[in-house]
XYZ file of N, CA and C in Angstrom:
651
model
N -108.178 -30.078 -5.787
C -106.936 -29.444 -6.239
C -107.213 -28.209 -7.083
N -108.622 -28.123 -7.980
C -108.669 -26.930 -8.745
C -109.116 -26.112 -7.482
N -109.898 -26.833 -6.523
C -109.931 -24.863 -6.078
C -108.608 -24.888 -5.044
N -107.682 -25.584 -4.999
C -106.668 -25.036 -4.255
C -105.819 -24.008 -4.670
N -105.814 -24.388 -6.659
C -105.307 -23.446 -7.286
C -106.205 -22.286 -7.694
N -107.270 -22.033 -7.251
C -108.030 -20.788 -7.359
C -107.498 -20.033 -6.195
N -107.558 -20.431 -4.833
C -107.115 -19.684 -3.041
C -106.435 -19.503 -3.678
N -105.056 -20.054 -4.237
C -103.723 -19.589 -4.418
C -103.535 -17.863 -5.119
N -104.347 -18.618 -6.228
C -104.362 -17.409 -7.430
C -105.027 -15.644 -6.613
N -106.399 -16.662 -6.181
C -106.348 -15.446 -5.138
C -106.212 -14.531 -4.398
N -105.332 -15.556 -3.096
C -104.198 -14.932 -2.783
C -103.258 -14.048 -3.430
N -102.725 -14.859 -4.562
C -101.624 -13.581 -4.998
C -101.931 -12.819 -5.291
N -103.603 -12.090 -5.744
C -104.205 -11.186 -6.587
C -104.319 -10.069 -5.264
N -104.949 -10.586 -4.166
C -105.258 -9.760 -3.134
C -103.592 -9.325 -2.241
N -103.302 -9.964 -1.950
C -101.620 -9.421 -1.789
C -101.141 -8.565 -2.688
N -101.240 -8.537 -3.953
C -100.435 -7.806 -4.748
C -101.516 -6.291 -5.005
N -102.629 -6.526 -5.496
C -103.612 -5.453 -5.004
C -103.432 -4.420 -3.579
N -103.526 -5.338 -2.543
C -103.077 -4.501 -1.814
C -101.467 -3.669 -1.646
N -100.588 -3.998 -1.768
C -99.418 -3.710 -1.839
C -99.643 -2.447 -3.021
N -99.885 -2.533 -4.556
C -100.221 -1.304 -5.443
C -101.393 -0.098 -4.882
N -101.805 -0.618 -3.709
C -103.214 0.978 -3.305
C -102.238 1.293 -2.138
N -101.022 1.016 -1.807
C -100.498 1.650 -0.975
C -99.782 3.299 -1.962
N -99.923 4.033 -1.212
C -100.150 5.943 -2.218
C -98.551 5.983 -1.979
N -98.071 5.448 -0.610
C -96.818 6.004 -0.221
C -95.476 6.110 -0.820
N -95.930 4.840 -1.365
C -94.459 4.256 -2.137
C -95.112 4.378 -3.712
N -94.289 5.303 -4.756
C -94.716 5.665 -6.119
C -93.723 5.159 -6.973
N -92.394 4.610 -6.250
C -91.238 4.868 -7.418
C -91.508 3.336 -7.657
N -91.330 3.212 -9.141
C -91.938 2.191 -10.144
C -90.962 0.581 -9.455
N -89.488 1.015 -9.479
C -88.377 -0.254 -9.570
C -88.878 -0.645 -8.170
N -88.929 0.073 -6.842
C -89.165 -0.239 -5.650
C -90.634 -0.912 -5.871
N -91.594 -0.886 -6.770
C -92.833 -1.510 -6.309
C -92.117 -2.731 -7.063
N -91.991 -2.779 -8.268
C -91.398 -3.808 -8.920
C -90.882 -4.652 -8.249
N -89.627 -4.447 -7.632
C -89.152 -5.443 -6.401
C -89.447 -6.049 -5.551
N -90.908 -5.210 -4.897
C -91.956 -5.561 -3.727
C -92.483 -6.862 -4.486
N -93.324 -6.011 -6.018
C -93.945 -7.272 -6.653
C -93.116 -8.516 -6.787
N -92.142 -8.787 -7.252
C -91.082 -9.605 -7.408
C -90.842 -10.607 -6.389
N -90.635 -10.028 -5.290
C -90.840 -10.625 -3.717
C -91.555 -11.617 -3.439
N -92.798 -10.649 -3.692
C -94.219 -11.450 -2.770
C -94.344 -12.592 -4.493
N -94.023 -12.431 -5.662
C -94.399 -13.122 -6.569
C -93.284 -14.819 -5.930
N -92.200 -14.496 -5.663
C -91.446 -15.342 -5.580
C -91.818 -16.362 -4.227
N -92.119 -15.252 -3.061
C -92.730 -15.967 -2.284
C -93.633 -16.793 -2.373
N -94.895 -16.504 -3.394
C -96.326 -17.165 -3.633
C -95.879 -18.431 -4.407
N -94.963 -18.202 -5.033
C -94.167 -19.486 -5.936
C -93.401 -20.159 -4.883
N -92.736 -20.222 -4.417
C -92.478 -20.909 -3.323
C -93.507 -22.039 -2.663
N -94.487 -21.257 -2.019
C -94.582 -21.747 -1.141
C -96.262 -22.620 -2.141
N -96.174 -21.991 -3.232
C -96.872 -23.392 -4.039
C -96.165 -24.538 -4.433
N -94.935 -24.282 -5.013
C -94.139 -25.783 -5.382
C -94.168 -26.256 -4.142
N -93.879 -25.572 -2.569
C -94.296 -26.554 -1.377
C -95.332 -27.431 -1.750
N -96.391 -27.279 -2.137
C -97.764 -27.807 -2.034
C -97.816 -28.607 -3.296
N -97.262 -28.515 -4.344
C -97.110 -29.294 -4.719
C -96.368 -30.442 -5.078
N -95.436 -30.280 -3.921
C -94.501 -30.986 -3.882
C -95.294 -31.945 -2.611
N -95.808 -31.811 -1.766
C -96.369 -32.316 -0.960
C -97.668 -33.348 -1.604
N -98.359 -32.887 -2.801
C -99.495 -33.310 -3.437
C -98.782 -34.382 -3.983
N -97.454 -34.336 -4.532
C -97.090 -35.638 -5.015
C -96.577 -36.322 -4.028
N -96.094 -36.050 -2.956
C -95.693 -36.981 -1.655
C -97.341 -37.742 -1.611
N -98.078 -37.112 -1.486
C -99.358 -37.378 -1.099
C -99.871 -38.655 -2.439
N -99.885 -38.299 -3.977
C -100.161 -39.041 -4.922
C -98.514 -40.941 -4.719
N -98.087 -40.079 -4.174
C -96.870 -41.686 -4.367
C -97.659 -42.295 -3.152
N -98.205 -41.938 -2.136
C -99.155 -42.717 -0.913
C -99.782 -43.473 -1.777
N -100.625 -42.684 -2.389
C -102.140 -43.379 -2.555
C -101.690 -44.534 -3.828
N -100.226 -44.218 -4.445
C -100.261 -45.518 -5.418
C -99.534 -46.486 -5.162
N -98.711 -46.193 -3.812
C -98.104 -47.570 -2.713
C -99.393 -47.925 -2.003
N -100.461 -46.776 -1.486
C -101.895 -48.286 -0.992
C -102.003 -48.638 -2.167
N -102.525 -48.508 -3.329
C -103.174 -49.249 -4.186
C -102.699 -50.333 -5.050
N -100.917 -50.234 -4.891
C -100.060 -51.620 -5.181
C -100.090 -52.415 -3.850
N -100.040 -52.012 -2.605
C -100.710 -53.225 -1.687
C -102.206 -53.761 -1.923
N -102.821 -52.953 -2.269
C -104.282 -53.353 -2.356
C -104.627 -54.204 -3.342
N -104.059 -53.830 -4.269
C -103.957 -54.597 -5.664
C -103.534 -55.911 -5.037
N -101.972 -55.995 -4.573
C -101.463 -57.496 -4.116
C -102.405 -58.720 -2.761
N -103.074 -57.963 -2.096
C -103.922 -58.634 -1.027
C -105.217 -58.845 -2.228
N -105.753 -58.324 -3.031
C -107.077 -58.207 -4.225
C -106.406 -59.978 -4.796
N -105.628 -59.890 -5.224
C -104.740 -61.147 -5.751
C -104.505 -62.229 -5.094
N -104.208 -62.235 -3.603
C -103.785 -63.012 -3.128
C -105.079 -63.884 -2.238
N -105.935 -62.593 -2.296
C -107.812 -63.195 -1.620
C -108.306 -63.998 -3.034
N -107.797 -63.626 -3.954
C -108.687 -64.070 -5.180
C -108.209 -65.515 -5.455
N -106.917 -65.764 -5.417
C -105.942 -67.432 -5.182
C -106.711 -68.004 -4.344
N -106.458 -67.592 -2.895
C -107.431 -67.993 -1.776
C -108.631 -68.383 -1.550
N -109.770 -67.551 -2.474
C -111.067 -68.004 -2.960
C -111.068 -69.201 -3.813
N -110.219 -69.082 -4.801
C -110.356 -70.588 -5.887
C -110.003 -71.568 -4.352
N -108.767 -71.745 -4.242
C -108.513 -72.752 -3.099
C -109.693 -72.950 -2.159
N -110.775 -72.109 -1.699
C -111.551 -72.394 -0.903
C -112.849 -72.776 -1.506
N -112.957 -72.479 -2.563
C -114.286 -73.056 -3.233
C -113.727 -74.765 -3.835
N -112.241 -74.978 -3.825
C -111.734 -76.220 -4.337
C -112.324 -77.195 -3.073
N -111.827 -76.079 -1.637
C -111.841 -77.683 -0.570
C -113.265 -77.487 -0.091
N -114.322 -76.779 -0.789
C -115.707 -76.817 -0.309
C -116.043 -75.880 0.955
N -115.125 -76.058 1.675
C -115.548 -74.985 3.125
C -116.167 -73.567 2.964
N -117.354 -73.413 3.182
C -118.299 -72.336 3.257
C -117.836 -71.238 3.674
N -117.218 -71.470 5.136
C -116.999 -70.282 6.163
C -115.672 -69.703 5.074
N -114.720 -70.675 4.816
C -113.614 -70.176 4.084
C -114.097 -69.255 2.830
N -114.781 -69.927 2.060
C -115.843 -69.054 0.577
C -116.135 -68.183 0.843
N -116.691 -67.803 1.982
C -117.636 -66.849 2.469
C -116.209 -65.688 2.606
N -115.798 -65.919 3.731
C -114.146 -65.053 4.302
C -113.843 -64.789 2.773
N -112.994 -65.550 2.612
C -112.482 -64.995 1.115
C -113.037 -64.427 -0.101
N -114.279 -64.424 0.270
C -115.166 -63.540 -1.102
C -115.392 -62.288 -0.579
N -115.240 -61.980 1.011
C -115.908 -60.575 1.053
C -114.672 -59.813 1.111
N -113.534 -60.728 1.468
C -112.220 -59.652 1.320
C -111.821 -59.311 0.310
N -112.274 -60.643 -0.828
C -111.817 -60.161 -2.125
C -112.474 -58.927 -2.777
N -114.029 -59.084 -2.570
C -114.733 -57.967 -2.676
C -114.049 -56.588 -2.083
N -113.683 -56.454 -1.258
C -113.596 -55.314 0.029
C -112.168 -54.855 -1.421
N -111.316 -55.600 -0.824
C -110.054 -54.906 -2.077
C -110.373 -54.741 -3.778
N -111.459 -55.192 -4.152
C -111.640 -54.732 -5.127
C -112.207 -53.575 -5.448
N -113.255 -52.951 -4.522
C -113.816 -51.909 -4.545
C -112.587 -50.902 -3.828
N -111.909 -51.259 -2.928
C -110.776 -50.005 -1.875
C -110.110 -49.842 -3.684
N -109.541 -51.168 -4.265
C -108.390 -50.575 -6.225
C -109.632 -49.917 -6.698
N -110.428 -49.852 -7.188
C -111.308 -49.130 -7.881
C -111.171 -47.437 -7.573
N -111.730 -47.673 -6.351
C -111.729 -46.409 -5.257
C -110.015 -45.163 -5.723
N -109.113 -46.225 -4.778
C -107.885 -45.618 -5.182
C -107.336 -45.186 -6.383
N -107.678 -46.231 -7.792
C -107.337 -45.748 -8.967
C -108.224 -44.743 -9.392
N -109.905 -44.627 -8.866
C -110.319 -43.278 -9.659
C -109.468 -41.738 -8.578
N -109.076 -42.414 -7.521
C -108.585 -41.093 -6.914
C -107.199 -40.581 -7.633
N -106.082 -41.907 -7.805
C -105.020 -41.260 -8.330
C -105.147 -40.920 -10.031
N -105.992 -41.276 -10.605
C -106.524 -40.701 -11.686
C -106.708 -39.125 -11.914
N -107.347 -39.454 -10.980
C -107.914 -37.459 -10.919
C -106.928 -36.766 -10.511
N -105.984 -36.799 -9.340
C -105.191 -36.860 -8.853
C -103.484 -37.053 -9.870
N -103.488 -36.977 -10.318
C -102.777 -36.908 -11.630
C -102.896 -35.894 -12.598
N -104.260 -36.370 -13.247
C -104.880 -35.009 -13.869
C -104.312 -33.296 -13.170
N -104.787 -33.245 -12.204
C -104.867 -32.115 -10.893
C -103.530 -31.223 -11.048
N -102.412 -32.644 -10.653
C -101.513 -32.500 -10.277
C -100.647 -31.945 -11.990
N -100.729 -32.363 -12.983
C -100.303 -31.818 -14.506
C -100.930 -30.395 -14.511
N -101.958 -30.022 -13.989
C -102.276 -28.948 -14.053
C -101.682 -28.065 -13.760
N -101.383 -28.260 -11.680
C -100.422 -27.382 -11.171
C -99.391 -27.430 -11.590
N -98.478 -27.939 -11.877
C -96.990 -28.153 -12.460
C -97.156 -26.936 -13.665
N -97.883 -27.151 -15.013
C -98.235 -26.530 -15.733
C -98.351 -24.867 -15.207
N -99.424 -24.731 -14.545
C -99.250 -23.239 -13.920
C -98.397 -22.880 -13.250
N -97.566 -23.462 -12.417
C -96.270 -23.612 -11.569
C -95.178 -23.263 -12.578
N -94.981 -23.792 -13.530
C -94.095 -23.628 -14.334
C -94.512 -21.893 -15.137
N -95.715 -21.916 -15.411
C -96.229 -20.513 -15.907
C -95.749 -19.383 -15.031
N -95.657 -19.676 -13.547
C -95.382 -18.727 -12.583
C -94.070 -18.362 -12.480
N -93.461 -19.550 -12.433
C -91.602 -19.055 -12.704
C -91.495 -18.426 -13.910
N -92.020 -18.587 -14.749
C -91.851 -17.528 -16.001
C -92.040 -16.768 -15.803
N -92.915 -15.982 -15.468
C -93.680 -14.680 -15.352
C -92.895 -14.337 -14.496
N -92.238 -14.702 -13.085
C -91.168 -14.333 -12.578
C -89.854 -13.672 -12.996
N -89.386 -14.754 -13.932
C -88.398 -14.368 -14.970
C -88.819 -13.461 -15.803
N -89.842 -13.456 -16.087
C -89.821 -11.794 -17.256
C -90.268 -10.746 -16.492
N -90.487 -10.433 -15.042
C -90.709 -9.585 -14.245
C -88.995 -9.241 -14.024
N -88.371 -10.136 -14.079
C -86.730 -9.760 -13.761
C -86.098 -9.157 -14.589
N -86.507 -9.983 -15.700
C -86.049 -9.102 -17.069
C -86.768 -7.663 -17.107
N -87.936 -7.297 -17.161
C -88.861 -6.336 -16.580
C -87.783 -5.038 -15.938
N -87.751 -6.012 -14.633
C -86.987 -5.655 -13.422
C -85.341 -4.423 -14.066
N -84.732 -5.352 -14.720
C -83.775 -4.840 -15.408
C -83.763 -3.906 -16.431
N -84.502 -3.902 -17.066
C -85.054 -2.930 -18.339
C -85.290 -1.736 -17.349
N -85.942 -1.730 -16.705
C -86.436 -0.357 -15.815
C -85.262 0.088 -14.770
N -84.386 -0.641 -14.170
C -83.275 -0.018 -13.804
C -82.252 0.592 -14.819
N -82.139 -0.680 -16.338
C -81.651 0.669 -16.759
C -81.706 1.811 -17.560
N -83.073 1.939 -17.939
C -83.585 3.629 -18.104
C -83.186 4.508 -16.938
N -83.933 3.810 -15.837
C -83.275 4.858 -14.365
C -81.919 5.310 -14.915
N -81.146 4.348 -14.555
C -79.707 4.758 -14.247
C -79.246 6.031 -15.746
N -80.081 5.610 -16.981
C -79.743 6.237 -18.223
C -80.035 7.804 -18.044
N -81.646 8.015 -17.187
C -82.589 9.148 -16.755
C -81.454 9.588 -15.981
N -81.065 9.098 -14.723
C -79.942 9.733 -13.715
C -78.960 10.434 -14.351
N -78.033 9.423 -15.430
C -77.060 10.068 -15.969
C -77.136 11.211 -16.882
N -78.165 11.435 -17.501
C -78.940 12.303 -18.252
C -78.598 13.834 -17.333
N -79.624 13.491 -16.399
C -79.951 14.505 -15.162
C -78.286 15.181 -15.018
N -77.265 14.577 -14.303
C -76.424 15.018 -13.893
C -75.583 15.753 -15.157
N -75.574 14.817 -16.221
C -74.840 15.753 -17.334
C -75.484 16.650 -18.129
N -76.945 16.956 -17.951
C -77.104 18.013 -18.215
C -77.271 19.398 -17.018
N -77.266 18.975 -15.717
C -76.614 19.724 -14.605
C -75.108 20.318 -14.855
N -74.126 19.472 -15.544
C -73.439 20.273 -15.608
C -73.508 20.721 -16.842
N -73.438 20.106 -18.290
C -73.259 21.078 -19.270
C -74.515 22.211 -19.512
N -75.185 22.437 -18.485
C -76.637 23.188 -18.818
C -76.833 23.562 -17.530
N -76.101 23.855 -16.727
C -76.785 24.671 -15.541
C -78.047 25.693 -16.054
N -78.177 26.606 -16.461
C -79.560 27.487 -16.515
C -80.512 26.454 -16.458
N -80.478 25.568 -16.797
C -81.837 24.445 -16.910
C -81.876 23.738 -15.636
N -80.881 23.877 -14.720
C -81.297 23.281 -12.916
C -80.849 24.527 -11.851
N -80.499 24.247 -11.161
C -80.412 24.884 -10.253
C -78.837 24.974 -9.852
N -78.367 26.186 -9.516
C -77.166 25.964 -9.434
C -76.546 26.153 -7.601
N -76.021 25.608 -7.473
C -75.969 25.654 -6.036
C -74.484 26.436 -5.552
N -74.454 27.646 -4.428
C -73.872 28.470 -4.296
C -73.099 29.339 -5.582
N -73.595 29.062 -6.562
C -72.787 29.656 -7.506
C -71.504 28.989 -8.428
N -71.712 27.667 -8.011
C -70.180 26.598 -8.649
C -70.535 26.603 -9.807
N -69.045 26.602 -10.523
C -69.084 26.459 -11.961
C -69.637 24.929 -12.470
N -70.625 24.849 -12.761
C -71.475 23.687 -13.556
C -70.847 23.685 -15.332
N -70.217 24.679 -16.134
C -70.205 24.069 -17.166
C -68.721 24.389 -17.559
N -68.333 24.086 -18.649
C -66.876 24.019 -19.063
C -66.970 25.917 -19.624
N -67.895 26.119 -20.132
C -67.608 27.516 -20.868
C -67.952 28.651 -19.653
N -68.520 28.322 -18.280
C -68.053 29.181 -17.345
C -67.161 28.984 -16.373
N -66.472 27.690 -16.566
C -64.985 27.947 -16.180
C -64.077 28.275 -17.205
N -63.914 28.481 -18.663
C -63.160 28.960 -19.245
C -63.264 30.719 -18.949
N -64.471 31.338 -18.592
C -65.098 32.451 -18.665
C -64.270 33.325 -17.039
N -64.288 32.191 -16.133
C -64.121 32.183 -15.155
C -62.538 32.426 -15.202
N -61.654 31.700 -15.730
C -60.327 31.967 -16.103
C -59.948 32.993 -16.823
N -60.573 33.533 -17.873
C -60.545 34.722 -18.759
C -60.246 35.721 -17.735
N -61.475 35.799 -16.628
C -61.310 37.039 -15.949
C -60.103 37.099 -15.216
N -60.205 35.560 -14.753
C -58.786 35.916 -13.926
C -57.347 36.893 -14.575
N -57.135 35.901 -15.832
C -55.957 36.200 -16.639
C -56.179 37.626 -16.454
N -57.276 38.367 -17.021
C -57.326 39.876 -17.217
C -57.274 40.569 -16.083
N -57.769 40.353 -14.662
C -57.091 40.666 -13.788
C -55.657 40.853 -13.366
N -55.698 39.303 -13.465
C -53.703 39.826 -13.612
C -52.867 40.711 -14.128
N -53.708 40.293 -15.701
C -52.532 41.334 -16.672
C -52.687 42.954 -16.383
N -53.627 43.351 -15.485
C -53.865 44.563 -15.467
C -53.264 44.441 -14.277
N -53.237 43.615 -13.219
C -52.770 44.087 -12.087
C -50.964 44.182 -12.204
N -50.430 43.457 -12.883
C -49.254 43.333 -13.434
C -49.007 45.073 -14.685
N -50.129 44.826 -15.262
C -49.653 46.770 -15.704
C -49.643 47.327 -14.726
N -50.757 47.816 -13.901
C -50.882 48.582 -12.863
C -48.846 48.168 -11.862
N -48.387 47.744 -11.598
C -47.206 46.993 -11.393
C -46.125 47.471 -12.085
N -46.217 47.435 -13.134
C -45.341 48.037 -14.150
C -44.871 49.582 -14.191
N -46.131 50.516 -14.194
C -46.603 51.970 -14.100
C -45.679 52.097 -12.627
N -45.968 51.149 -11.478
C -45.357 51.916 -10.387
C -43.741 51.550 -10.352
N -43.231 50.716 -11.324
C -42.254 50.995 -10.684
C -41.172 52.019 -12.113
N -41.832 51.811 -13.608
C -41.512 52.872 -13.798
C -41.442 54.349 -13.281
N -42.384 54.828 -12.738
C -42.252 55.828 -11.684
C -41.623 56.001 -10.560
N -41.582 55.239 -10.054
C -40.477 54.972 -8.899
C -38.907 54.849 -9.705
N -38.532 54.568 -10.603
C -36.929 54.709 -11.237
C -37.202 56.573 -12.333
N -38.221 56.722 -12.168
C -38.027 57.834 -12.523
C -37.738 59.065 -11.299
N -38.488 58.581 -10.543
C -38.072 59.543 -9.015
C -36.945 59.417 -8.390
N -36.294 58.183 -8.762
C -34.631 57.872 -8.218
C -34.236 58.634 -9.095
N -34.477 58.558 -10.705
C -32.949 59.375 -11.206
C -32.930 60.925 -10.918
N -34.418 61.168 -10.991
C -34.576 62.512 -10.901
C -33.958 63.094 -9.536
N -34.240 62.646 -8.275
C -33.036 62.786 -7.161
C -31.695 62.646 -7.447
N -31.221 61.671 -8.274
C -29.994 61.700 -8.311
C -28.967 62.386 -8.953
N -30.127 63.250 -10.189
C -29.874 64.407 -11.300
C -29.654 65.724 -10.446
N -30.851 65.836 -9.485
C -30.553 66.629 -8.889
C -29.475 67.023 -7.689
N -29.303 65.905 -7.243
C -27.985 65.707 -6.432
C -26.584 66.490 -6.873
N -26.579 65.941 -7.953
C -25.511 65.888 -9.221
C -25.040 67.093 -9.696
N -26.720 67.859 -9.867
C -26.549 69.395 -10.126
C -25.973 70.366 -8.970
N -26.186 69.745 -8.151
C -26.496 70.752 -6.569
C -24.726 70.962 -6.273
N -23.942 69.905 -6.607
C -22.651 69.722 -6.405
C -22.072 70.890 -7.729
């Protein structure tokens, strides 16, 4: 069981190694997520295994409560056969009793160890969902700087155009659309004098025809 949990560890080291020497992919949250993935996967598919190791440990301590009960029931059997003298019976019943005493021996140093093993993985198993969970938390902390960096970016795009790039010429900040309106207004008001001038002149050229009209009579 310890070196099953070494392959494991392994494994996740060389999976995740490889996945970080890939050049292509740089942006931090996207590897994060990758890592996250394959971390969740590797956790997975260990609680499989150790979920199976204890399917496997409840075997070996249902043989060894049968073994135990036949160890018991050869050992009754032996007194009774050394009571009625019969050899062949003594004989039978001492080597079975023997046989199940050495198979409980056997089985209890296995589920012994086997126990041990198994507290171990659980222990690191449990270490792994953590580390999961603070990769999430991780996970979250770094989305939201992003999103803080993004919002950053765009509002100083607009209140600071000279500092990006401005695209076709759109007004990016509030003081060149006020700037932008200024001109307008002053356009107007001049085009509205200019407006004014002609039609004072024009009522000056009516009366003046009509003075002269006036005179001519």
């Amino acid at each position: 069981m310890a070196n099953l949990w070494q392959r494991l560890k392994y494994t996740v080291e060389a999976d995740l190694n490889e996945m970080f020497d890939k050049k292509e992919d740089k942006n931090p949250i996207k590897m994060l997520n990758q890592y996250i993935r394959e971390a969740e996967k590797q956790t997975e598919e260990t609680g499989k295994l150790l979920e199976r190791q204890g399917t496997l440990q409840h075997k070996l301590e249902k043989e060894l409560a049968d073994t135990n009960e036949m160890k018991n029931k050869r050992s009754m059997q032996l007194d009774l056969a050394n009571k009625s003298g019969e050899q062949d019976l003594i004989a039978f019943a001492q080597q079975e009793f023997e046989a199940y005493s050495q198979r409980s021996i056997v089985l209890q140093d296995s589920i012994d160890k086997s126990t041990e093993e198994l507290i171990g993985l659980e222990r690191k198993y449990e270490e792994m969902k953590h580390k999961i969970k603070d990769m999430k938390v991780r996970q979250l902390q770094l989305m939201g700087k992003e999103n803080v960096v993004r919002a950053h970016n765009q509002m100083n795009q607009f209140l600071q155009p000279e500092s990006s790039n401005k695209i076709n010429g759109r007004l990016e900040t509030f003081e060149a659309m006020e700037s932008y309106i200024d001109h307008l207004g002053q356009k107007i008001d001049s085009q509205h004098e200019i407006t004014s001038m002609e039609e004072r002149l024009a009522r000056l050229e009516a009366n003046n025809s009509k003075n002269e009209a006036t005179q001519s009579i």
